[in-house]
mmCIF file of C-alpha atoms and ligand atoms in Angstrom:
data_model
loop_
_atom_site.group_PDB
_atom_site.id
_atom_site.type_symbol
_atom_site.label_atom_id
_atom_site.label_comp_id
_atom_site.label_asym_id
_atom_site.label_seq_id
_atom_site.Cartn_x
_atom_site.Cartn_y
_atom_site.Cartn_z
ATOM 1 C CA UNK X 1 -67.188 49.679 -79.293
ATOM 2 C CA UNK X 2 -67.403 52.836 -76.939
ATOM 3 C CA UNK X 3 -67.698 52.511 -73.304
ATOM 4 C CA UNK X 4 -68.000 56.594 -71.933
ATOM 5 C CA UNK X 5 -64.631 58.259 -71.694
ATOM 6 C CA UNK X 6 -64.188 58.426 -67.775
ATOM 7 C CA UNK X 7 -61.460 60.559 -65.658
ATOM 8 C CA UNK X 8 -59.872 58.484 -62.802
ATOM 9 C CA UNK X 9 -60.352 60.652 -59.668
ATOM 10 C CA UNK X 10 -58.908 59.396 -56.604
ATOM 11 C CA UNK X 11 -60.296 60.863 -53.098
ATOM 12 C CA UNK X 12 -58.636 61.275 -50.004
ATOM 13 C CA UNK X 13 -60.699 61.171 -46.971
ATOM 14 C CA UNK X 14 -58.426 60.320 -44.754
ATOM 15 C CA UNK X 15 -57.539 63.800 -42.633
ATOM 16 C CA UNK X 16 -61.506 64.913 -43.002
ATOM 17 C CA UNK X 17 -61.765 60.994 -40.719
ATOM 18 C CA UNK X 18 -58.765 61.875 -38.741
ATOM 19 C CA UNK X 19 -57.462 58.174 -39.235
ATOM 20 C CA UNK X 20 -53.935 57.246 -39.118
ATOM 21 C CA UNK X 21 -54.174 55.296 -42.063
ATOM 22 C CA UNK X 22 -54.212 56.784 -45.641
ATOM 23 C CA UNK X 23 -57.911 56.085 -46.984
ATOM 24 C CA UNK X 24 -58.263 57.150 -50.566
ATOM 25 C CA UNK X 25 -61.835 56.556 -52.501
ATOM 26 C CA UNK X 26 -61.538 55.668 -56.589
ATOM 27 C CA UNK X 27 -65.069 57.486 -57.470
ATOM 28 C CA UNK X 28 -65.929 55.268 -60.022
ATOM 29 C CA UNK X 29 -69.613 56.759 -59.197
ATOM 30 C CA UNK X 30 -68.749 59.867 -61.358
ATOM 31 C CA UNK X 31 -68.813 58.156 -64.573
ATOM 32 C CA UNK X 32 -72.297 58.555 -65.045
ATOM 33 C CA UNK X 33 -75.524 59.827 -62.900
ATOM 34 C CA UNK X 34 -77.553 56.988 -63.431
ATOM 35 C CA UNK X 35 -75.287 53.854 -64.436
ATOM 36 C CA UNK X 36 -73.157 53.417 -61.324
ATOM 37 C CA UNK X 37 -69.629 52.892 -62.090
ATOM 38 C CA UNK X 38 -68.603 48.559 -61.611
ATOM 39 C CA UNK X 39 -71.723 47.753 -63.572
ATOM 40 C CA UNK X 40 -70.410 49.048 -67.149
ATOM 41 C CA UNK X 41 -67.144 47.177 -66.550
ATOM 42 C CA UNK X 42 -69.038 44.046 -65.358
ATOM 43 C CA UNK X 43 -70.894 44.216 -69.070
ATOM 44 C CA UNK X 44 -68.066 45.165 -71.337
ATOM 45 C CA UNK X 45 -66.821 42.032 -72.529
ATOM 46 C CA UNK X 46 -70.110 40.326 -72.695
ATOM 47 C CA UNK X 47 -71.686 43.190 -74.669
ATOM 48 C CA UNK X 48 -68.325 42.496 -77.101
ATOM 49 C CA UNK X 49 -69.605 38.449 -76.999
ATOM 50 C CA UNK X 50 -72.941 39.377 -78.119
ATOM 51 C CA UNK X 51 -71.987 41.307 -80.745
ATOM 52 C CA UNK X 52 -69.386 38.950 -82.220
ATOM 53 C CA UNK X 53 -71.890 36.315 -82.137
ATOM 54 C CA UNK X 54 -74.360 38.371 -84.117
ATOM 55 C CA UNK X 55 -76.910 38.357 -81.463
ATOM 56 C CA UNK X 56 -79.591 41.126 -81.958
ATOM 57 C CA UNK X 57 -81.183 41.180 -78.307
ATOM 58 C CA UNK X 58 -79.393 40.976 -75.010
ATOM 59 C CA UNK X 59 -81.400 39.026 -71.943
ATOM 60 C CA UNK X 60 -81.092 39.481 -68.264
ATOM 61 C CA UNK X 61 -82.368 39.098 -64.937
ATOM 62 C CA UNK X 62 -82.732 41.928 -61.762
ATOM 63 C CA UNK X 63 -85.206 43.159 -59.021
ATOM 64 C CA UNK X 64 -87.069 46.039 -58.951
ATOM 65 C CA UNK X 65 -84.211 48.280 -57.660
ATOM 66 C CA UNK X 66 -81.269 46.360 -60.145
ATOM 67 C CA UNK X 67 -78.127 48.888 -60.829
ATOM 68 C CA UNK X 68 -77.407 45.961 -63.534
ATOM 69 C CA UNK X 69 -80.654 46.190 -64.966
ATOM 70 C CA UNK X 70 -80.480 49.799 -65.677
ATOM 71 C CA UNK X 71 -76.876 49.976 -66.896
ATOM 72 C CA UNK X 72 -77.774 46.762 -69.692
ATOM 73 C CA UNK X 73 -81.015 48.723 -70.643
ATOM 74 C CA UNK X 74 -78.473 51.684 -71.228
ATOM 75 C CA UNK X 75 -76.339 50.297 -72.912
ATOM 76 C CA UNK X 76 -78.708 49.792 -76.155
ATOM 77 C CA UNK X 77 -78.090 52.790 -77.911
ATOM 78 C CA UNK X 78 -73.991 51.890 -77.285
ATOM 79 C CA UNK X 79 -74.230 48.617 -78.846
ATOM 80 C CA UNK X 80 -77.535 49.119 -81.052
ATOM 81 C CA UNK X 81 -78.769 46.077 -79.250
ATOM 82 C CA UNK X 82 -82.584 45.481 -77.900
ATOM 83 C CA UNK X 83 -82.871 44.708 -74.444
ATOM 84 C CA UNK X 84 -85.120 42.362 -72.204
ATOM 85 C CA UNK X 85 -84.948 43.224 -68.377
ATOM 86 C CA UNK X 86 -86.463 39.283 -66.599
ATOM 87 C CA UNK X 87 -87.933 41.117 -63.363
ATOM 88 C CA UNK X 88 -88.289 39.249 -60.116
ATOM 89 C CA UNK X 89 -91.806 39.325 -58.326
ATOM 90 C CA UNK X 90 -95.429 40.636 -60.369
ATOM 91 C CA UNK X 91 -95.476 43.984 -61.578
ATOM 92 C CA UNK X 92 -96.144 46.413 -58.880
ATOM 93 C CA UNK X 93 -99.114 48.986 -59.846
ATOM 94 C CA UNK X 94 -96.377 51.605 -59.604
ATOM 95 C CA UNK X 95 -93.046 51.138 -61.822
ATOM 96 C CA UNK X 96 -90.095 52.112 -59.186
ATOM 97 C CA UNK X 97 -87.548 54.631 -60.542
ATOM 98 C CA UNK X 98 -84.742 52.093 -61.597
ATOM 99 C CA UNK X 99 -87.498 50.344 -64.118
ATOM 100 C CA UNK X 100 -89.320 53.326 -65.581
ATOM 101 C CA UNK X 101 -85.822 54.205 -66.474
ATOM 102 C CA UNK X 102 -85.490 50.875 -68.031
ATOM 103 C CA UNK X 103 -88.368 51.804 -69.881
ATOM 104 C CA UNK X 104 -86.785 54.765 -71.161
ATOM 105 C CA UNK X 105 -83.638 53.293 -71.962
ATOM 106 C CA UNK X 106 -86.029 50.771 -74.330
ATOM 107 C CA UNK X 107 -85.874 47.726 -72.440
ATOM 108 C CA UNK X 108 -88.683 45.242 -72.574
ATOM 109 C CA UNK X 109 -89.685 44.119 -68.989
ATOM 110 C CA UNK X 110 -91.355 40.979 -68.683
ATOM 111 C CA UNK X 111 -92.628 40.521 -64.726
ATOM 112 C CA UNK X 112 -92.244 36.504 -63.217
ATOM 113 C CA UNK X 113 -92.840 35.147 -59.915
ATOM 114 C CA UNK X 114 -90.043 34.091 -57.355
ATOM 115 C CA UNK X 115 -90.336 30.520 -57.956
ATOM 116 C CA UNK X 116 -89.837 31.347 -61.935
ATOM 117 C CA UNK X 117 -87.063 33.924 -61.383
ATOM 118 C CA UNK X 118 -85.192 31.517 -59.230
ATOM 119 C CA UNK X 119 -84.837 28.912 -61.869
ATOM 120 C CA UNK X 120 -83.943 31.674 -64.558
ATOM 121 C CA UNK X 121 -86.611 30.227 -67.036
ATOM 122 C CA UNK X 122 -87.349 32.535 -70.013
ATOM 123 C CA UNK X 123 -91.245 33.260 -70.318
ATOM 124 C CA UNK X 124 -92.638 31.402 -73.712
ATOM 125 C CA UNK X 125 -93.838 34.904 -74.604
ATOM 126 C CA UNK X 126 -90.622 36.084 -75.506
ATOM 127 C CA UNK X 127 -89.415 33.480 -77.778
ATOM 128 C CA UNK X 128 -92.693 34.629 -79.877
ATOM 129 C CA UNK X 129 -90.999 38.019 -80.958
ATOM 130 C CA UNK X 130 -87.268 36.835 -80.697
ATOM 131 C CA UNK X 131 -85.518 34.110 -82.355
ATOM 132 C CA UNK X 132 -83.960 32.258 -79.855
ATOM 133 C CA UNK X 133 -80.709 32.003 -81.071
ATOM 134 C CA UNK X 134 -80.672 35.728 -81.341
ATOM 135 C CA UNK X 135 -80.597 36.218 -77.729
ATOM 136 C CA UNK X 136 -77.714 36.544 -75.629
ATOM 137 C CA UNK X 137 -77.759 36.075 -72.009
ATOM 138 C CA UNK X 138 -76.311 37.765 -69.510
ATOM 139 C CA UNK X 139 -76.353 36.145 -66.170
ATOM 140 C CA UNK X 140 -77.943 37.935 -63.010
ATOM 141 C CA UNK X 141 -76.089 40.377 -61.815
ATOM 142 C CA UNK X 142 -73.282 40.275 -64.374
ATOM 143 C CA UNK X 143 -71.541 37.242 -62.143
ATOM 144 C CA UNK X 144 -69.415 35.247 -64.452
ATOM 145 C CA UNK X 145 -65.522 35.345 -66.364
ATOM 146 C CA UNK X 146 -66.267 38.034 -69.254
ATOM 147 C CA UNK X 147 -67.440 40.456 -65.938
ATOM 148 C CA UNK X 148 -63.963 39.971 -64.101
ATOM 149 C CA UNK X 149 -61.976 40.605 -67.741
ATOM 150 C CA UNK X 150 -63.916 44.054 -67.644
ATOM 151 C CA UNK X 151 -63.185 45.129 -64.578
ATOM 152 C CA UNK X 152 -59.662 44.367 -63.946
ATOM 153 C CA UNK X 153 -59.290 47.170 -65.842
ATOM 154 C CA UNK X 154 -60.070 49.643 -63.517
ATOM 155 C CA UNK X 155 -56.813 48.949 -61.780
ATOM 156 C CA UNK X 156 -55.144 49.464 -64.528
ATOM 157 C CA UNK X 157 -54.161 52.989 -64.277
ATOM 158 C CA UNK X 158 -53.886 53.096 -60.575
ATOM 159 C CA UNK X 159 -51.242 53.895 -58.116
ATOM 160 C CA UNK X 160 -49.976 50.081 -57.251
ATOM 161 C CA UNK X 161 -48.564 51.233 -53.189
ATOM 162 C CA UNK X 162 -52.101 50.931 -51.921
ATOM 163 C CA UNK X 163 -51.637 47.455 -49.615
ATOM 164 C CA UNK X 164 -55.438 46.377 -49.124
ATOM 165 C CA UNK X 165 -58.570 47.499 -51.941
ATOM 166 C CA UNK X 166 -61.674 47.298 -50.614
ATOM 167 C CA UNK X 167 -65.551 47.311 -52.321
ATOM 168 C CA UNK X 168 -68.613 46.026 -51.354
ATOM 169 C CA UNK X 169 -69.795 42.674 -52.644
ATOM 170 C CA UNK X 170 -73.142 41.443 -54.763
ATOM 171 C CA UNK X 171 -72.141 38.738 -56.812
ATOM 172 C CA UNK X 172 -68.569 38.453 -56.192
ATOM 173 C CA UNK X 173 -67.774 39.547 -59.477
ATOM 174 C CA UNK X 174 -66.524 42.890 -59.138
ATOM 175 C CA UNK X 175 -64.242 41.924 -56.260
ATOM 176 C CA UNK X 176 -63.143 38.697 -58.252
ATOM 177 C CA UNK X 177 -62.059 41.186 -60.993
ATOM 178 C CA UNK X 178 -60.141 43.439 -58.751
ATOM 179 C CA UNK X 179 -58.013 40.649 -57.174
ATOM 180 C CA UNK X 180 -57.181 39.321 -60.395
ATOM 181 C CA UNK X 181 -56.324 42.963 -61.510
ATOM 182 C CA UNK X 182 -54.136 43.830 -58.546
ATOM 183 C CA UNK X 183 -51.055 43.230 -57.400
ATOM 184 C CA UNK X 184 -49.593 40.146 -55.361
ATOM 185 C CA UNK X 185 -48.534 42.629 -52.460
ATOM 186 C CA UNK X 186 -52.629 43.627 -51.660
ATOM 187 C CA UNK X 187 -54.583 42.390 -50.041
ATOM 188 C CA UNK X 188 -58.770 42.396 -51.370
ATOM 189 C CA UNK X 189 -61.261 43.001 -48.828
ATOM 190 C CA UNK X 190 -64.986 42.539 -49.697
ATOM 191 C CA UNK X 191 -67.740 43.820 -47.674
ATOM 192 C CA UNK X 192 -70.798 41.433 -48.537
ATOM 193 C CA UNK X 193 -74.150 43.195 -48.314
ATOM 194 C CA UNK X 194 -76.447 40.252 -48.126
ATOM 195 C CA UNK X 195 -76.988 38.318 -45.165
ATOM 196 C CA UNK X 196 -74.923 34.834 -44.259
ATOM 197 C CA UNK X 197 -74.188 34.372 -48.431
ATOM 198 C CA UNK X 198 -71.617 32.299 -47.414
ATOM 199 C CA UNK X 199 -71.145 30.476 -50.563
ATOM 200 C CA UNK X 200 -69.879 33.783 -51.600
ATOM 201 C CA UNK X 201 -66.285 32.399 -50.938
ATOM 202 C CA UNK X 202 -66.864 29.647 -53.211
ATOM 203 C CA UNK X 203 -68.412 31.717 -55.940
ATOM 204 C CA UNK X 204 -65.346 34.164 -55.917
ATOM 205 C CA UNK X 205 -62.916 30.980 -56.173
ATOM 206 C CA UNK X 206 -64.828 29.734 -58.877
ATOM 207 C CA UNK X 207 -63.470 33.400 -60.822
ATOM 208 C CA UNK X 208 -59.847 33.613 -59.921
ATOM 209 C CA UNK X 209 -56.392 32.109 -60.475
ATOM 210 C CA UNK X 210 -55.447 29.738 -57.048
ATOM 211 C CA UNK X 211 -52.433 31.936 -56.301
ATOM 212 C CA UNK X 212 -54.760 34.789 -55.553
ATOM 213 C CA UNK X 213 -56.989 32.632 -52.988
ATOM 214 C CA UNK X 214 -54.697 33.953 -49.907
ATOM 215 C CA UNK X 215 -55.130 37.356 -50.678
ATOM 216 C CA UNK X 216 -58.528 37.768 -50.494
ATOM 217 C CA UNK X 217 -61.048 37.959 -47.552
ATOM 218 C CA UNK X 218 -64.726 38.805 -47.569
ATOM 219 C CA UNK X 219 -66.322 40.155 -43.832
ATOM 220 C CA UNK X 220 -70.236 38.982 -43.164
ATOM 221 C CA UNK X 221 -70.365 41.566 -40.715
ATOM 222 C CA UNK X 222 -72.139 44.732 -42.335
ATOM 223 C CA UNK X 223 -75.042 43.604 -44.515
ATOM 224 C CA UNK X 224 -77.775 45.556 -41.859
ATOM 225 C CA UNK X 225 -80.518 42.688 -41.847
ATOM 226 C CA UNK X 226 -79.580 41.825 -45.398
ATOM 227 C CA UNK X 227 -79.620 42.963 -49.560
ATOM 228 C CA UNK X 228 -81.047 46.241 -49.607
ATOM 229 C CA UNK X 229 -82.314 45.926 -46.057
ATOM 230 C CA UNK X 230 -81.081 49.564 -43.633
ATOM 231 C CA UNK X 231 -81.178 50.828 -40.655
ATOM 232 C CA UNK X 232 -81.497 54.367 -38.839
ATOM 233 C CA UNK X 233 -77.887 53.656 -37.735
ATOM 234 C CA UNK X 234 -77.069 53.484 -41.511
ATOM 235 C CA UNK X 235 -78.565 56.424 -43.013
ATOM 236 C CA UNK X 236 -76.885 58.744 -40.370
ATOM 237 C CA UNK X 237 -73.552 57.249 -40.831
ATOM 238 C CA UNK X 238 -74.236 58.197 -45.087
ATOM 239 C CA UNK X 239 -74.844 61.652 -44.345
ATOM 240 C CA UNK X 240 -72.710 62.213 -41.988
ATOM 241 C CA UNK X 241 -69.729 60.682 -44.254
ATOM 242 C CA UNK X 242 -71.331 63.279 -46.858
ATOM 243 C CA UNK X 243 -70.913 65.865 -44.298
ATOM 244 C CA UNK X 244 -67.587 65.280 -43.405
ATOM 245 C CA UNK X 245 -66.331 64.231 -47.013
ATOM 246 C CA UNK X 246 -68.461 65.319 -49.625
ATOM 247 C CA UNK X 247 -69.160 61.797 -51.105
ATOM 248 C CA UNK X 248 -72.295 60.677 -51.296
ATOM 249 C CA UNK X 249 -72.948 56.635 -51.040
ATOM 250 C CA UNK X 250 -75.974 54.129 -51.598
ATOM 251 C CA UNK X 251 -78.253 52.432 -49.055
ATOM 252 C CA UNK X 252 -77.716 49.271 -51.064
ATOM 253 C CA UNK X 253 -73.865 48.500 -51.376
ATOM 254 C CA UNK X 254 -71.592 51.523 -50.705
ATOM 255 C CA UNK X 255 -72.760 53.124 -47.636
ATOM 256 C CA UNK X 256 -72.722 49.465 -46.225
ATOM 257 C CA UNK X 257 -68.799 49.380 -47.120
ATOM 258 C CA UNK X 258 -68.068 53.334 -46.343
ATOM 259 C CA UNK X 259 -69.549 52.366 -42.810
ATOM 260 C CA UNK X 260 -67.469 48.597 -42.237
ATOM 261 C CA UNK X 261 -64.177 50.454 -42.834
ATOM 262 C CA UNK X 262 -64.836 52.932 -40.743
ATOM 263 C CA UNK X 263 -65.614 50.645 -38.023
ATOM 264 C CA UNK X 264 -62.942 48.457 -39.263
ATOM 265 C CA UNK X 265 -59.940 51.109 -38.838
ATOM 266 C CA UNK X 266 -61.202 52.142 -35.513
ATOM 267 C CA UNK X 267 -61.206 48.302 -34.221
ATOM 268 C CA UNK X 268 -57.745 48.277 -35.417
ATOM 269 C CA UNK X 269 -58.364 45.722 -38.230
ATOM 270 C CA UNK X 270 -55.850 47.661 -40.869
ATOM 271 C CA UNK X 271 -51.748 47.355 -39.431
ATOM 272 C CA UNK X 272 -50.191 50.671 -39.080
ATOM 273 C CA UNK X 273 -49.335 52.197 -42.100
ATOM 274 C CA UNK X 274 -51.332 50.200 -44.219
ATOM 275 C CA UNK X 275 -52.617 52.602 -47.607
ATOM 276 C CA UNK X 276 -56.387 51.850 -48.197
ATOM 277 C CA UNK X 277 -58.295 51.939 -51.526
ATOM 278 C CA UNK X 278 -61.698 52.337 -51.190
ATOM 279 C CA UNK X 279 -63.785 51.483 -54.389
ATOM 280 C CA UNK X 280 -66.537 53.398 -54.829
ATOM 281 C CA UNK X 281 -69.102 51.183 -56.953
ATOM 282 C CA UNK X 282 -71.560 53.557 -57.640
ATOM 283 C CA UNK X 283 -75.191 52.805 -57.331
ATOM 284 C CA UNK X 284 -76.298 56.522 -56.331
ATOM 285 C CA UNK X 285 -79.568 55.441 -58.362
ATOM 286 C CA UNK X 286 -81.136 53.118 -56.005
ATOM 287 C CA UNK X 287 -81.308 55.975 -53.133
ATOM 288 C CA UNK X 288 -84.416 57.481 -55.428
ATOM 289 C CA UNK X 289 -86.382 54.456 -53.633
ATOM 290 C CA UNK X 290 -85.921 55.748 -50.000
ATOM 291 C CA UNK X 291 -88.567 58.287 -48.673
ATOM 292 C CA UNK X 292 -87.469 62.217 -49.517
ATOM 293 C CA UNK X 293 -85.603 63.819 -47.049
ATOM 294 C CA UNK X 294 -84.072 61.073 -45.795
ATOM 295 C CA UNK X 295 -80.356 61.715 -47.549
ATOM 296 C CA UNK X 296 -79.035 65.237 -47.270
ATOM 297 C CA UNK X 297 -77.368 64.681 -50.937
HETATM 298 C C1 LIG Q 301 -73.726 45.561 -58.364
HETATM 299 C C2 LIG Q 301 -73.041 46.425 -57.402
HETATM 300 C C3 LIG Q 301 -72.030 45.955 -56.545
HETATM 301 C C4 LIG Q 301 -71.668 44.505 -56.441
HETATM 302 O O1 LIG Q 301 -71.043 43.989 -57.565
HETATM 303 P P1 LIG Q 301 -70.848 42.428 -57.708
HETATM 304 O O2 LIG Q 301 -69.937 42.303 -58.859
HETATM 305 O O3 LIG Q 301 -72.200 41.826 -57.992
HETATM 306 O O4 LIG Q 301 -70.296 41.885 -56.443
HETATM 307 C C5 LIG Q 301 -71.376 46.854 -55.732
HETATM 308 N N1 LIG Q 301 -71.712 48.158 -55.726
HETATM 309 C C6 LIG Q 301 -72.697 48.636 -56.507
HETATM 310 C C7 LIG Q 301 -73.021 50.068 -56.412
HETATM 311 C C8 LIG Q 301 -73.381 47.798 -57.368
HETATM 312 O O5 LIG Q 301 -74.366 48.301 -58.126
#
């Protein structure tokens, strides 16, 4: 089982903000161009399920802009598996970015409306070319146990003096995986990017081990009207963090977090001397949907 080789590369930005508090960014968005860095992590164990169980195809569920759509299409010629991408909404006459990439990765797309995507049902159509018990499914967005195991591995080679980690939240599942992976001294910080998901809390509890509950908070305060919603106020924060640091984030998830801890240290929010980690998810992808010109990266 191969998962890229990837070099851990630790950031600081914290003279180029002139904060008083170190701030350090693990660029997990170098591993690859396209597949953004928490999403193969997220997949890892449940590719290793799918395969143990024999399955030949691997199922799962995304929107038209889905970072975990794109890195499960990718990961067929890894794990010799065939894909099937369940798309929410009817096929728009022009395929965005994310899903011709799909494509090209070999998934098979099959387009169903809200109402059908909601209650995760699996069109007839595909059970006419796939045995059912062939398939493996992968739940939306990765959320579940088998996504935390992979990604409490990222920790694993990091400097443990950092006292809070901080990365944006979808699911729940990436953050779930770095409190379990971390150390009882830090404190996890999530920045949730859709608006008022406040059974987020719940969802995350429903992943960890209860001695980790107190160590954990998730702020409601930076999702900018909501999941892949942005504003003006948004995109010039992103490039001027590029300016001033060279790291370029997404519309989606990581500019949202890049901008809350800014605003967070200068409202005080972090004690003195407190040593941030700032996980950088990836997701560069999803920026190919915003008109040209408006990102300086
Ligand atoms: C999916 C994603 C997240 C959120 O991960 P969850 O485990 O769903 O919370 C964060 N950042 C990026 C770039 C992502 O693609």
């Amino acid at each position: 089982m191969s998962f890229p080789d990837y070099e851990i590369r630790v950031d600081s930005v914290s003279s180029l903000l002139k904060f008083h508090t170190t701030v350090d960014v693990l660029r997990l968005d170098l591993i690859h161009p396209v597949i953004s860095g928490n999403k193969w992590f997220k997949l890892k164990y449940f590719l290793e399920e799918a395969k143990n169980q024999n399955k030949k195809t691997i199922l799962t569920f995304g929107g038209a802009f889905s970072n975990h759509i794109i890195a499960t299409a990718a990961t067929r010629k890894e794990f010799n598996l065939k894909s099937i991408g369940i798309i929410r909404g009817e096929k728009p006459p022009i395929l965005s970015h994310t899903l011709q990439d799909a494509i090209n990765y070999g998934m098979d797309l099959f387009f169903v409306s809200r109402e059908e995507y909601k209650q995760k049902k699996i069109p007839q159509e595909i059970f006419d070319e796939h045995k059912e018990e062939e398939i493996y499914i992968i739940p939306e967005g990765g959320y579940g146990i088998k996504g935390v195991e992979g990604v409490k591995e990222i920790l694993q080679n990091i400097d443990n003096n950092y006292t809070h980690i901080i990365a944006a939240v979808g699911t729940g599942t990436t953050l779930a995986g770095l409190i379990e992976g971390s150390y009882s001294h830090q404190q996890i910080i999530g920045i949730s990017v859709l608006k008022n998901n406040f059974s987020l809390e719940k969802e995350i509890e429903n992943l960890i081990a209860d001695k980790n509950k107190n160590r954990t908070t998730i702020i409601h305060d930076y999702h900018f009207g909501g999941y892949a919603k942005h504003t003006n106020e948004l995109i010039y924060f992103m490039n001027e963090f590029y300016d001033n640091t060279g790291i370029p984030s997404d519309f989606v998830y990581t500019g949202k977090l890049f901008f809350a801890i800014n605003n967070l240290i200068h409202r005080k929010y972090f004690p003195s001397k407190s040593k941030l980690l700032i996980v950088h998810s990836g997701g560069l992808q999803g920026n190919r949907s915003l008109p040209k010109g408006t990102l300086i990266f």
